[in-house]
PDB file of C-alpha atoms in Angstrom:
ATOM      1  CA  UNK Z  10      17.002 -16.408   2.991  1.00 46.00           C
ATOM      2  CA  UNK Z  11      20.448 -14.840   3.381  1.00 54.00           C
ATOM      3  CA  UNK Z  12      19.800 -13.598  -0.926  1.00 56.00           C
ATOM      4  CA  UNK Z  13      16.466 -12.186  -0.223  1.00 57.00           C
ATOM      5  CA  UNK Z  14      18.138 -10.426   2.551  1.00 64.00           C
ATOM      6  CA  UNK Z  15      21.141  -8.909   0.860  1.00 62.00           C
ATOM      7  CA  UNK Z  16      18.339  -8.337  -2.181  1.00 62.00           C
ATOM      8  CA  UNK Z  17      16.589  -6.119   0.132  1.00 67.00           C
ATOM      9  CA  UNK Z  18      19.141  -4.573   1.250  1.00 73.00           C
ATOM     10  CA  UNK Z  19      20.558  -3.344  -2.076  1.00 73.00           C
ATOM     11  CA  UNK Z  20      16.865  -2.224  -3.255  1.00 76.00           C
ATOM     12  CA  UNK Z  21      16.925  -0.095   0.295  1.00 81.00           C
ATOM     13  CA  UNK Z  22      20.538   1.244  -0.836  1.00 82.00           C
ATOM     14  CA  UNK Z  23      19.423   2.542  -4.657  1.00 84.00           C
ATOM     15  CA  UNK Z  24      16.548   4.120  -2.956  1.00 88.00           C
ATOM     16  CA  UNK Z  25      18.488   5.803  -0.087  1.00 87.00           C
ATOM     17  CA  UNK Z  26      20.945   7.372  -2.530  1.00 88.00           C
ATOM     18  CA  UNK Z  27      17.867   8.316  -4.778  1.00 92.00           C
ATOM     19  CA  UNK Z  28      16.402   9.893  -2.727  1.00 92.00           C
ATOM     20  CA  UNK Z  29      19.505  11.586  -1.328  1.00 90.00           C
ATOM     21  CA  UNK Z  30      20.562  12.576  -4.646  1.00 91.00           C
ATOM     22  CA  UNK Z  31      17.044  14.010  -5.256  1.00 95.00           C
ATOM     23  CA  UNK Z  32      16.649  11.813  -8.572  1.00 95.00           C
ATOM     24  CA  UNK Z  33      13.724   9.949  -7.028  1.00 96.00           C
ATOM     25  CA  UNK Z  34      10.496  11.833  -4.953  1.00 96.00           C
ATOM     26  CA  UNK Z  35       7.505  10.349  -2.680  1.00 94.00           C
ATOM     27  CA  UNK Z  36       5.196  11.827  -5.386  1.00 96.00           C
ATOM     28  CA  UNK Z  37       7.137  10.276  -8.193  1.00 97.00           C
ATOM     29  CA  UNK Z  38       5.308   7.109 -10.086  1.00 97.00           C
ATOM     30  CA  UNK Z  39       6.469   3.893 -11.736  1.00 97.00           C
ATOM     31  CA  UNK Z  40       4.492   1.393 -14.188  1.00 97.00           C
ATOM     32  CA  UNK Z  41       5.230  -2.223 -13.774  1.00 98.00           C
ATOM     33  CA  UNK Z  42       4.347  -4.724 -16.715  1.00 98.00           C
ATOM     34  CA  UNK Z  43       5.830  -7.562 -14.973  1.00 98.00           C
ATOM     35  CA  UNK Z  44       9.086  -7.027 -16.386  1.00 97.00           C
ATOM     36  CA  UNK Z  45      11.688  -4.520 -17.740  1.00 96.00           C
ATOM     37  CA  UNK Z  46      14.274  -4.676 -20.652  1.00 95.00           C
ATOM     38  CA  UNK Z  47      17.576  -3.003 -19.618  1.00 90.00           C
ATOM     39  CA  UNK Z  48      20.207  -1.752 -22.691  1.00 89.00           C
ATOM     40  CA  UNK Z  49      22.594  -4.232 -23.192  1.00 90.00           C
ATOM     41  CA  UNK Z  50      20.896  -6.806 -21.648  1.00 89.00           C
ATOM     42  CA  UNK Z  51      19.532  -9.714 -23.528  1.00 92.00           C
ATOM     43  CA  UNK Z  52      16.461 -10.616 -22.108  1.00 94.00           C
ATOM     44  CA  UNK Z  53      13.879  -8.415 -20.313  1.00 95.00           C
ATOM     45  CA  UNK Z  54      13.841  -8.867 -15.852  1.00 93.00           C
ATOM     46  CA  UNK Z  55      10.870  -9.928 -14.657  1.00 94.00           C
ATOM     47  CA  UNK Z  56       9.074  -8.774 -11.540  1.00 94.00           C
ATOM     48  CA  UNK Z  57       7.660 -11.192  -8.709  1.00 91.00           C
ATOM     49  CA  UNK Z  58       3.998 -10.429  -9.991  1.00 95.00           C
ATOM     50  CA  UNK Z  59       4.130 -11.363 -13.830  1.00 95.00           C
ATOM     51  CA  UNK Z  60       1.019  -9.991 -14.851  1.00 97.00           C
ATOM     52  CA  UNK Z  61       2.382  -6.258 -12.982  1.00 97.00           C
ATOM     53  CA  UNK Z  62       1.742  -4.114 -10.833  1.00 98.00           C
ATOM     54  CA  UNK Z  63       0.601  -1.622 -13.328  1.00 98.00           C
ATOM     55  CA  UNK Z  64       1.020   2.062 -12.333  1.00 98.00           C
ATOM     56  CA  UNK Z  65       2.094   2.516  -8.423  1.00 97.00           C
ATOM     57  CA  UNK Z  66       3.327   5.090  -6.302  1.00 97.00           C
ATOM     58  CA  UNK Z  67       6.571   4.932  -5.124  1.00 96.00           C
ATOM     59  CA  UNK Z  68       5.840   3.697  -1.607  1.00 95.00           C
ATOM     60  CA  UNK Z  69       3.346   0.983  -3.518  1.00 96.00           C
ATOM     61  CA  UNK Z  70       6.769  -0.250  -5.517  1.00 95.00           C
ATOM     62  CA  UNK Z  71       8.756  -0.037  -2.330  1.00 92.00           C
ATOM     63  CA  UNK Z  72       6.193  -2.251  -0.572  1.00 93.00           C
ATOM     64  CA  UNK Z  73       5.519  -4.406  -3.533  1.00 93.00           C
ATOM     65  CA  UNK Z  74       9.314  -4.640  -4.287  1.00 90.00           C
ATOM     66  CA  UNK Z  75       9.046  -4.059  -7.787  1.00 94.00           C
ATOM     67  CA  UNK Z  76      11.963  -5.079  -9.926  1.00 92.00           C
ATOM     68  CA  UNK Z  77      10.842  -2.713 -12.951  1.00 95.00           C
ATOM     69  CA  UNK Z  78      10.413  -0.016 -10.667  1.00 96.00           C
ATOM     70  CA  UNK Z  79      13.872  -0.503  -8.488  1.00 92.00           C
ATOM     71  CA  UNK Z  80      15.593  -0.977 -12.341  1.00 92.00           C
ATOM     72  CA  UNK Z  81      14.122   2.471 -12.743  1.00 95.00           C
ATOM     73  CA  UNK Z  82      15.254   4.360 -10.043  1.00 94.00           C
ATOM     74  CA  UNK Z  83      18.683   2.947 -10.378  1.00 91.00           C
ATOM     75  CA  UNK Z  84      18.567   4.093 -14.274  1.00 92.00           C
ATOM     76  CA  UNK Z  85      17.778   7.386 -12.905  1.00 94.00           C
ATOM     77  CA  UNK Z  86      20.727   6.936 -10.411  1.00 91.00           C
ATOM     78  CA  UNK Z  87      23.196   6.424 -12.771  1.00 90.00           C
ATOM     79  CA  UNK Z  88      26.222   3.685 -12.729  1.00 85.00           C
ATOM     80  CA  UNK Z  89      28.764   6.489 -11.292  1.00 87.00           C
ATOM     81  CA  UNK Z  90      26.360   8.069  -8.850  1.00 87.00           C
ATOM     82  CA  UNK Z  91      25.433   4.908  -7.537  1.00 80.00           C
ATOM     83  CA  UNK Z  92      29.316   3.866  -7.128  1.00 77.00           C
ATOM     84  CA  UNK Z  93      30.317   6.887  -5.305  1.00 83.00           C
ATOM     85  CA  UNK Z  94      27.010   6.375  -3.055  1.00 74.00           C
ATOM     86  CA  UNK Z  95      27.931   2.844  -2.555  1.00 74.00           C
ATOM     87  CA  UNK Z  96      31.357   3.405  -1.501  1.00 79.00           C
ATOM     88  CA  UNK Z  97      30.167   6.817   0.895  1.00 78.00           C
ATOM     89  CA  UNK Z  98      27.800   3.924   2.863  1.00 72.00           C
ATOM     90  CA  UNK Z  99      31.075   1.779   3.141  1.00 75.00           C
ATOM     91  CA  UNK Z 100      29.893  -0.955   1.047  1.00 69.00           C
ATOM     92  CA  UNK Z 101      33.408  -1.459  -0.661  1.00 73.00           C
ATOM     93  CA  UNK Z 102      34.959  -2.233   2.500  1.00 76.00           C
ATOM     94  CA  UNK Z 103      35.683  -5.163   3.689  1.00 77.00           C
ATOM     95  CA  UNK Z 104      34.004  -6.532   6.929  1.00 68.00           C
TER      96      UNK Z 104
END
């Protein structure tokens, strides 16, 4: 339990600084195939529903908690941007 909690956590921190860093909107729309391939990464991620969610709004990927679509909104984040928003939420320190 204490994974899928710090899971859902993360997934709520990605879209917070999205959407704070206006990289993500409530119009915006993601397609899940039941998985996504991310550069550098050997193997494609799959989501909880293999066959997909298919096309979805962004509240339908928040409420489906889609893997693809989280891996996109991250991508759209960027590594650095993500960081800094990270460390602004005081997830570096130590508790």
């Amino acid at each position: 339990m204490k994974k899928k909690t710090a899971l859902h956590r993360m997934l709520s921190l990605v879209l917070a600084a999205a959407l704070e860093e206006g990289v993500v909107h409530e119009s915006d729309t993601f397609y899940c195939s039941g998985s996504y391939t991310v550069a550098g990464w050997s193997k494609p991620i799959g989501c909880s529903k293999r066959e997909g969610h298919g096309q979805q709004t962004l509240s339908q990927a928040v409420e489906n908690s889609c893997n693809p679509a989280f891996m996109q909104i991250g991508q759209r984040l960027g590594l650095d941007t993500f960081y800094d928003d990270f460390e602004a939420f005081g997830m570096t320190e130590q508790t």
